[in-house]
Amino acid sequence: MRDIDIVTDMMTSSEGESEGFAVEMEEEASRHIFPIHFYEKHLLESIRPDGRHLSHARHTTVAFGPVSTADGSALVKIGDTTMLAVIKLEVMTPFADTPDEGTIAVEFIMPPICSPLVRPGRPIEVATVISKQLSDAIKSSGMLNYKELSLVSEKAAWMAYLDIYCLNADGSLFDAADPTAEEEFIMDTVITLVLNSSGQLVSMYKPGGSVVAHISTFQDCFVLAKHRAKELMGIMNDAMQLMEED
Amino acid sequence: MEFVNLQGIRLDGRRPKELRQLCAEIGVVSKADGSAAFEMGNTRVIAAVFGPRAVQNRSQKIANRALVRCEYSMAKFSTGDRVRRPKGDRRSMEISLVIRQTMEACIMTQLMPNSQIDICLQVLQADGGTRSACINAATLALADAGIPMCDIVVSCSAGYLNTTPLLDLNYIEDSGGGPDVTVGILAKMNKVTLLQMDNKLPFDTFEKVMQLAIDGCEAISKYIREVLLENTKQLEYRRGL
């Protein structure tokens, strides 16, 4: 902490037009070198560096049908994080134990363009984890009626391939909490909750990390998640209405 | 199959020497040092540039210039049938190599020794000419990243069907069995850095088709220059200059 004060004194003592630039540089430097101190200063005022309140999410937009050649598609942006989800249907023979049902294959892909952390030639670990999380959440939520995907009993059914491409990775890839990538880097643990439209908890995920002392922390998270779910339902309904109007 | 009808109109309503509609946007991926999205008709690609940064694999470090790496991959939904192997297959590796060598020709690598520049290309929709669209997008992304280049590289393709040279082939025309010539040029210096052709062509017809592709490149380079100029004006405006 004392190092920052010394640097501040040195920088602000320079005169002339360069002073504004020097202060800007000093802030940028301290943000990268001492991120925890930088965020703690903001947390004392209950605010985050981009001006958001602690429980506020970044600006979210939803657009339907950006990929016209696919059977269904959607583009979602939360702040800078951009996800493109596309569905392509193929006919397949249904599995022997479920002759009247189709199925869905969910895959989450992080191509090298989305983040400097993804090295060309090496698939990133977090992509596989999120792929599994999404797959489990979609299957366990019961939101899809697989019987609707059947064509001819025992002979043919639809296989829906849901491919989700991350086009820009700036935190909150699983789309529930809203820290930015910078905030995620210094956080000790993440708790992810998935809710359905009636506010019921579909899945909860806390993959290790530091110990949470009170159950009340989970309850606070649940309240925040419910509030956010309502916000998202509103955004999605508006987007769907726009799509129907076209 | 009739690719050019008696009135001289192609399957998508274009004239033989007409380019598809171009659309470019700079700075689409905030996490990248430089990025651009480029559309040529229905072909849409995104290019992201990371670098110059420290070389990740120490054994590949070069002492007197930058290492340039390039990866081309197609999204699974980019073509009519779902793509089974989006990267790592022979076609993607060949295109990655070709684009890397094309861009290396214009990047001033000797100014950034011991560093690495990654050019990542993602095809979102493929309708012919993905190689050219990727090169054009990569040029814009490199400019956005502020990487020193000696010139801008632009690329365009041309073919020959129904005895007519056609500019900027789409997927149907490309699969029509005729020759496909892809050209990449350094715009100002007017030098050819990439030239690929497949199928058969008599030499004088080849010269005509190649000239048509070069003319297409010049039109694209004009558009790219406009986009870069507009982007710079926006940056100045945002900085309050």
CSV table of N, CA, C and O in Angstrom, one decimal, chain A residues 21 24 66-70 77 80 82 84 86 88 90 107 109-122 161 163 165 167-171 181-182, chain B residues 28-32 42 44 46-48 50 53 56-57 69-71 73-82 84 86-87 116 118-122 124-125 239:
chain,number,residue,atom,x,y,z
A,21,PHE,N,-2.4,13.0,-17.8
A,21,PHE,CA,-2.0,11.7,-18.4
A,21,PHE,C,-1.3,10.8,-17.4
A,21,PHE,O,-1.5,9.6,-17.3
A,24,GLU,N,-3.7,9.3,-15.0
A,24,GLU,CA,-4.5,8.2,-15.7
A,24,GLU,C,-3.6,6.9,-15.8
A,24,GLU,O,-4.0,5.8,-15.5
A,66,PRO,N,-29.9,-14.3,-35.8
A,66,PRO,CA,-28.8,-13.7,-36.6
A,66,PRO,C,-28.3,-14.6,-37.7
A,66,PRO,O,-27.8,-14.1,-38.7
A,67,VAL,N,-28.4,-15.9,-37.5
A,67,VAL,CA,-27.8,-16.9,-38.5
A,67,VAL,C,-29.0,-17.4,-39.3
A,67,VAL,O,-29.7,-18.3,-38.8
A,68,SER,N,-29.2,-16.9,-40.5
A,68,SER,CA,-30.5,-17.2,-41.2
A,68,SER,C,-30.4,-18.6,-41.8
A,68,SER,O,-31.4,-19.2,-42.0
A,69,THR,N,-29.2,-19.2,-42.0
A,69,THR,CA,-29.1,-20.5,-42.6
A,69,THR,C,-29.4,-21.6,-41.5
A,69,THR,O,-29.5,-22.8,-41.9
A,70,ALA,N,-29.4,-21.3,-40.3
A,70,ALA,CA,-29.7,-22.3,-39.2
A,70,ALA,C,-31.1,-22.4,-38.9
A,70,ALA,O,-31.9,-21.6,-39.3
A,77,LYS,N,-25.8,-10.6,-25.5
A,77,LYS,CA,-24.6,-9.9,-25.0
A,77,LYS,C,-24.9,-9.4,-23.6
A,77,LYS,O,-25.9,-8.8,-23.3
A,80,ASP,N,-19.7,-6.9,-22.4
A,80,ASP,CA,-18.9,-7.2,-23.6
A,80,ASP,C,-19.0,-8.7,-23.9
A,80,ASP,O,-18.5,-9.1,-25.0
A,82,THR,N,-20.1,-11.9,-25.3
A,82,THR,CA,-21.0,-12.2,-26.4
A,82,THR,C,-21.1,-13.7,-26.7
A,82,THR,O,-20.1,-14.4,-26.8
A,84,LEU,N,-23.2,-16.7,-29.1
A,84,LEU,CA,-24.0,-17.0,-30.2
A,84,LEU,C,-24.4,-18.5,-30.1
A,84,LEU,O,-23.6,-19.4,-30.1
A,86,VAL,N,-26.7,-21.6,-31.7
A,86,VAL,CA,-27.3,-22.0,-32.9
A,86,VAL,C,-27.8,-23.4,-32.9
A,86,VAL,O,-27.2,-24.3,-32.3
A,88,LYS,N,-29.1,-26.7,-35.1
A,88,LYS,CA,-29.3,-27.3,-36.4
A,88,LYS,C,-29.9,-28.7,-36.1
A,88,LYS,O,-29.5,-29.4,-35.2
A,90,GLU,N,-31.1,-32.5,-37.3
A,90,GLU,CA,-30.8,-33.6,-38.2
A,90,GLU,C,-31.6,-34.8,-37.9
A,90,GLU,O,-32.0,-35.0,-36.7
A,107,GLU,N,-23.3,-28.3,-26.9
A,107,GLU,CA,-21.8,-28.1,-26.8
A,107,GLU,C,-21.5,-26.6,-26.7
A,107,GLU,O,-22.1,-25.8,-27.4
A,109,ILE,N,-18.5,-23.9,-27.1
A,109,ILE,CA,-17.2,-23.8,-27.7
A,109,ILE,C,-16.6,-22.4,-27.5
A,109,ILE,O,-17.3,-21.4,-27.7
A,110,MET,N,-15.3,-22.4,-27.1
A,110,MET,CA,-14.6,-21.1,-27.0
A,110,MET,C,-13.6,-21.1,-28.0
A,110,MET,O,-12.5,-21.6,-27.8
A,111,PRO,N,-13.9,-20.4,-29.2
A,111,PRO,CA,-12.8,-20.4,-30.2
A,111,PRO,C,-11.7,-19.4,-29.8
A,111,PRO,O,-11.9,-18.5,-29.0
A,112,PRO,N,-10.5,-19.5,-30.4
A,112,PRO,CA,-9.4,-18.6,-30.0
A,112,PRO,C,-9.7,-17.1,-30.1
A,112,PRO,O,-9.0,-16.3,-29.5
A,113,ILE,N,-10.7,-16.7,-30.9
A,113,ILE,CA,-10.9,-15.3,-31.1
A,113,ILE,C,-11.5,-14.6,-29.8
A,113,ILE,O,-11.4,-13.4,-29.6
A,114,CYS,N,-12.1,-15.5,-28.9
A,114,CYS,CA,-12.8,-14.8,-27.8
A,114,CYS,C,-12.0,-14.3,-26.7
A,114,CYS,O,-12.4,-13.4,-25.9
A,115,SER,N,-10.8,-14.8,-26.5
A,115,SER,CA,-10.0,-14.3,-25.3
A,115,SER,C,-8.5,-14.6,-25.5
A,115,SER,O,-8.2,-15.6,-26.1
A,116,PRO,N,-7.7,-13.8,-25.0
A,116,PRO,CA,-6.2,-14.0,-25.1
A,116,PRO,C,-5.8,-15.3,-24.3
A,116,PRO,O,-4.7,-15.8,-24.5
A,117,LEU,N,-6.6,-15.8,-23.5
A,117,LEU,CA,-6.3,-17.0,-22.7
A,117,LEU,C,-6.4,-18.3,-23.4
A,117,LEU,O,-5.9,-19.3,-23.0
A,118,VAL,N,-7.2,-18.2,-24.6
A,118,VAL,CA,-7.4,-19.5,-25.3
A,118,VAL,C,-6.3,-19.5,-26.4
A,118,VAL,O,-6.1,-18.7,-27.2
A,119,ARG,N,-5.5,-20.6,-26.2
A,119,ARG,CA,-4.3,-20.7,-27.1
A,119,ARG,C,-4.8,-21.5,-28.4
A,119,ARG,O,-5.4,-22.5,-28.3
A,120,PRO,N,-4.4,-21.0,-29.6
A,120,PRO,CA,-4.7,-21.8,-30.8
A,120,PRO,C,-4.1,-23.2,-30.7
A,120,PRO,O,-3.0,-23.3,-30.3
A,121,GLY,N,-4.9,-24.2,-31.0
A,121,GLY,CA,-4.4,-25.5,-31.0
A,121,GLY,C,-4.7,-26.2,-29.7
A,121,GLY,O,-4.5,-27.4,-29.6
A,122,ARG,N,-5.1,-25.5,-28.6
A,122,ARG,CA,-5.3,-26.2,-27.3
A,122,ARG,C,-6.7,-25.8,-26.8
A,122,ARG,O,-6.9,-24.7,-26.5
A,161,TYR,N,-28.8,-30.2,-32.6
A,161,TYR,CA,-27.5,-29.9,-32.2
A,161,TYR,C,-27.5,-28.4,-31.7
A,161,TYR,O,-27.7,-27.5,-32.5
A,163,ASP,N,-25.2,-25.6,-30.6
A,163,ASP,CA,-23.8,-25.2,-30.5
A,163,ASP,C,-23.8,-23.8,-30.0
A,163,ASP,O,-24.4,-22.9,-30.6
A,165,TYR,N,-21.4,-20.6,-29.2
A,165,TYR,CA,-20.1,-20.1,-29.5
A,165,TYR,C,-19.9,-18.9,-28.7
A,165,TYR,O,-20.7,-17.9,-28.7
A,167,LEU,N,-18.1,-15.5,-28.5
A,167,LEU,CA,-17.4,-14.6,-29.4
A,167,LEU,C,-16.6,-13.6,-28.7
A,167,LEU,O,-15.8,-12.9,-29.3
A,168,ASN,N,-16.8,-13.4,-27.4
A,168,ASN,CA,-16.0,-12.4,-26.6
A,168,ASN,C,-16.2,-12.8,-25.2
A,168,ASN,O,-17.3,-12.9,-24.7
A,169,ALA,N,-15.1,-13.1,-24.5
A,169,ALA,CA,-15.2,-13.7,-23.2
A,169,ALA,C,-14.8,-12.6,-22.2
A,169,ALA,O,-13.6,-12.4,-21.9
A,170,ASP,N,-15.8,-11.9,-21.6
A,170,ASP,CA,-15.4,-10.9,-20.6
A,170,ASP,C,-16.1,-11.2,-19.3
A,170,ASP,O,-16.8,-10.4,-18.7
A,171,GLY,N,-16.0,-12.4,-18.8
A,171,GLY,CA,-16.6,-12.8,-17.5
A,171,GLY,C,-18.0,-13.3,-17.7
A,171,GLY,O,-18.7,-13.0,-18.7
A,181,ALA,N,-14.5,-10.3,-16.3
A,181,ALA,CA,-13.4,-11.2,-16.3
A,181,ALA,C,-12.3,-10.7,-15.3
A,181,ALA,O,-11.7,-11.5,-14.6
A,182,GLU,N,-12.2,-9.4,-15.2
A,182,GLU,CA,-11.2,-8.9,-14.2
A,182,GLU,C,-11.6,-9.2,-12.8
A,182,GLU,O,-10.7,-9.6,-12.0
B,28,VAL,N,-14.8,-5.6,-32.9
B,28,VAL,CA,-16.0,-6.4,-32.5
B,28,VAL,C,-15.7,-7.2,-31.2
B,28,VAL,O,-16.6,-7.6,-30.5
B,29,VAL,N,-14.4,-7.6,-31.0
B,29,VAL,CA,-14.1,-8.5,-29.8
B,29,VAL,C,-13.3,-7.6,-28.9
B,29,VAL,O,-12.1,-7.3,-29.1
B,30,SER,N,-13.9,-7.2,-27.7
B,30,SER,CA,-13.2,-6.3,-26.9
B,30,SER,C,-12.0,-6.9,-26.2
B,30,SER,O,-11.0,-6.2,-25.9
B,31,LYS,N,-12.0,-8.2,-26.0
B,31,LYS,CA,-10.9,-8.9,-25.3
B,31,LYS,C,-9.6,-9.0,-26.2
B,31,LYS,O,-8.6,-9.3,-25.7
B,32,ALA,N,-9.8,-8.8,-27.5
B,32,ALA,CA,-8.6,-9.0,-28.4
B,32,ALA,C,-7.9,-7.6,-28.5
B,32,ALA,O,-8.5,-6.6,-28.4
B,42,ASN,N,-22.9,-13.6,-48.3
B,42,ASN,CA,-23.4,-14.4,-47.1
B,42,ASN,C,-22.2,-15.0,-46.4
B,42,ASN,O,-22.4,-15.7,-45.4
B,44,ARG,N,-19.5,-14.8,-43.7
B,44,ARG,CA,-19.2,-13.9,-42.6
B,44,ARG,C,-18.1,-14.4,-41.8
B,44,ARG,O,-18.2,-15.6,-41.3
B,46,ILE,N,-15.0,-13.6,-38.6
B,46,ILE,CA,-14.4,-12.7,-37.5
B,46,ILE,C,-12.9,-13.0,-37.4
B,46,ILE,O,-12.5,-14.1,-37.3
B,47,ALA,N,-12.1,-11.9,-37.4
B,47,ALA,CA,-10.7,-12.1,-37.2
B,47,ALA,C,-10.3,-11.4,-35.9
B,47,ALA,O,-10.8,-10.3,-35.6
B,48,ALA,N,-9.5,-12.1,-35.0
B,48,ALA,CA,-9.1,-11.4,-33.8
B,48,ALA,C,-7.5,-11.6,-33.7
B,48,ALA,O,-7.0,-12.6,-34.0
B,50,PHE,N,-4.1,-11.2,-31.4
B,50,PHE,CA,-3.5,-11.0,-30.0
B,50,PHE,C,-2.0,-10.8,-30.2
B,50,PHE,O,-1.3,-11.7,-30.7
B,53,ARG,N,2.9,-10.2,-28.1
B,53,ARG,CA,3.0,-10.6,-26.7
B,53,ARG,C,4.1,-11.7,-26.5
B,53,ARG,O,4.7,-12.1,-27.5
B,56,GLN,N,4.7,-18.0,-26.2
B,56,GLN,CA,4.2,-19.0,-25.2
B,56,GLN,C,5.0,-20.3,-25.2
B,56,GLN,O,5.2,-20.9,-24.2
B,57,ASN,N,5.6,-20.6,-26.3
B,57,ASN,CA,6.4,-21.8,-26.4
B,57,ASN,C,7.8,-21.4,-26.6
B,57,ASN,O,8.2,-21.1,-27.8
B,69,ARG,N,1.5,-16.6,-35.8
B,69,ARG,CA,0.7,-17.8,-35.8
B,69,ARG,C,-0.7,-17.5,-36.3
B,69,ARG,O,-1.2,-16.4,-36.0
B,70,CYS,N,-1.3,-18.5,-36.9
B,70,CYS,CA,-2.6,-18.2,-37.5
B,70,CYS,C,-3.4,-19.5,-37.4
B,70,CYS,O,-3.0,-20.6,-37.6
B,71,GLU,N,-4.7,-19.3,-36.9
B,71,GLU,CA,-5.6,-20.5,-36.9
B,71,GLU,C,-6.9,-20.2,-37.5
B,71,GLU,O,-7.6,-19.2,-37.2
B,73,SER,N,-10.7,-21.5,-38.3
B,73,SER,CA,-11.7,-22.6,-37.9
B,73,SER,C,-13.1,-22.2,-38.4
B,73,SER,O,-13.4,-21.0,-38.4
B,74,MET,N,-13.9,-23.2,-38.7
B,74,MET,CA,-15.2,-23.0,-39.2
B,74,MET,C,-16.2,-23.3,-38.1
B,74,MET,O,-16.0,-24.3,-37.4
B,75,ALA,N,-17.2,-22.5,-37.9
B,75,ALA,CA,-18.2,-22.8,-36.9
B,75,ALA,C,-19.0,-24.0,-37.4
B,75,ALA,O,-19.1,-24.2,-38.6
B,76,LYS,N,-19.5,-24.8,-36.4
B,76,LYS,CA,-20.2,-26.0,-36.8
B,76,LYS,C,-21.5,-25.7,-37.6
B,76,LYS,O,-21.9,-26.5,-38.4
B,77,PHE,N,-22.0,-24.5,-37.5
B,77,PHE,CA,-23.3,-24.2,-38.2
B,77,PHE,C,-23.0,-23.3,-39.4
B,77,PHE,O,-23.9,-22.8,-40.1
B,78,SER,N,-21.7,-23.2,-39.8
B,78,SER,CA,-21.4,-22.3,-40.9
B,78,SER,C,-21.8,-22.8,-42.3
B,78,SER,O,-21.9,-22.0,-43.2
B,79,THR,N,-21.9,-24.1,-42.4
B,79,THR,CA,-22.3,-24.6,-43.8
B,79,THR,C,-23.6,-25.2,-43.7
B,79,THR,O,-24.2,-25.4,-42.6
B,80,GLY,N,-24.2,-25.6,-44.9
B,80,GLY,CA,-25.5,-26.2,-44.9
B,80,GLY,C,-25.6,-27.5,-44.1
B,80,GLY,O,-26.5,-27.6,-43.2
B,81,ASP,N,-24.6,-28.4,-44.2
B,81,ASP,CA,-24.6,-29.6,-43.3
B,81,ASP,C,-23.7,-29.2,-42.2
B,81,ASP,O,-22.7,-28.5,-42.4
B,82,ARG,N,-24.0,-29.8,-41.0
B,82,ARG,CA,-23.2,-29.4,-39.8
B,82,ARG,C,-21.7,-29.9,-40.0
B,82,ARG,O,-21.5,-31.0,-40.4
B,84,ARG,N,-18.3,-31.5,-39.2
B,84,ARG,CA,-17.9,-32.5,-38.3
B,84,ARG,C,-16.6,-32.1,-37.6
B,84,ARG,O,-16.5,-32.2,-36.4
B,86,PRO,N,-14.3,-28.9,-37.1
B,86,PRO,CA,-14.2,-27.5,-37.4
B,86,PRO,C,-12.8,-27.1,-37.6
B,86,PRO,O,-12.5,-26.1,-38.3
B,87,LYS,N,-11.8,-27.8,-37.0
B,87,LYS,CA,-10.4,-27.4,-37.3
B,87,LYS,C,-9.6,-28.6,-37.1
B,87,LYS,O,-10.0,-29.6,-36.6
B,116,GLN,N,5.3,-12.7,-30.2
B,116,GLN,CA,4.4,-13.6,-30.9
B,116,GLN,C,3.1,-12.8,-31.3
B,116,GLN,O,2.6,-12.0,-30.5
B,118,ASP,N,-0.7,-13.6,-32.7
B,118,ASP,CA,-1.7,-14.7,-33.0
B,118,ASP,C,-2.8,-14.1,-33.8
B,118,ASP,O,-3.4,-13.1,-33.4
B,119,ILE,N,-3.1,-14.6,-35.0
B,119,ILE,CA,-4.2,-14.2,-35.8
B,119,ILE,C,-5.2,-15.4,-35.7
B,119,ILE,O,-4.9,-16.5,-36.2
B,120,CYS,N,-6.4,-15.1,-35.1
B,120,CYS,CA,-7.4,-16.2,-35.0
B,120,CYS,C,-8.5,-15.8,-35.9
B,120,CYS,O,-9.1,-14.7,-35.9
B,121,LEU,N,-9.0,-16.8,-36.7
B,121,LEU,CA,-10.0,-16.6,-37.7
B,121,LEU,C,-11.2,-17.5,-37.4
B,121,LEU,O,-11.0,-18.7,-37.2
B,122,GLN,N,-12.4,-17.0,-37.4
B,122,GLN,CA,-13.5,-17.8,-37.1
B,122,GLN,C,-14.6,-17.6,-38.2
B,122,GLN,O,-15.0,-16.4,-38.4
B,124,LEU,N,-18.2,-17.7,-39.5
B,124,LEU,CA,-19.5,-17.9,-38.9
B,124,LEU,C,-20.5,-18.4,-39.9
B,124,LEU,O,-21.4,-19.1,-39.7
B,125,GLN,N,-20.3,-17.9,-41.2
B,125,GLN,CA,-21.2,-18.4,-42.3
B,125,GLN,C,-20.3,-18.5,-43.5
B,125,GLN,O,-19.6,-17.6,-43.8
B,239,ARG,N,-11.7,10.5,-28.4
B,239,ARG,CA,-10.6,11.1,-27.5
B,239,ARG,C,-10.8,12.6,-27.3
B,239,ARG,O,-10.0,13.2,-26.6
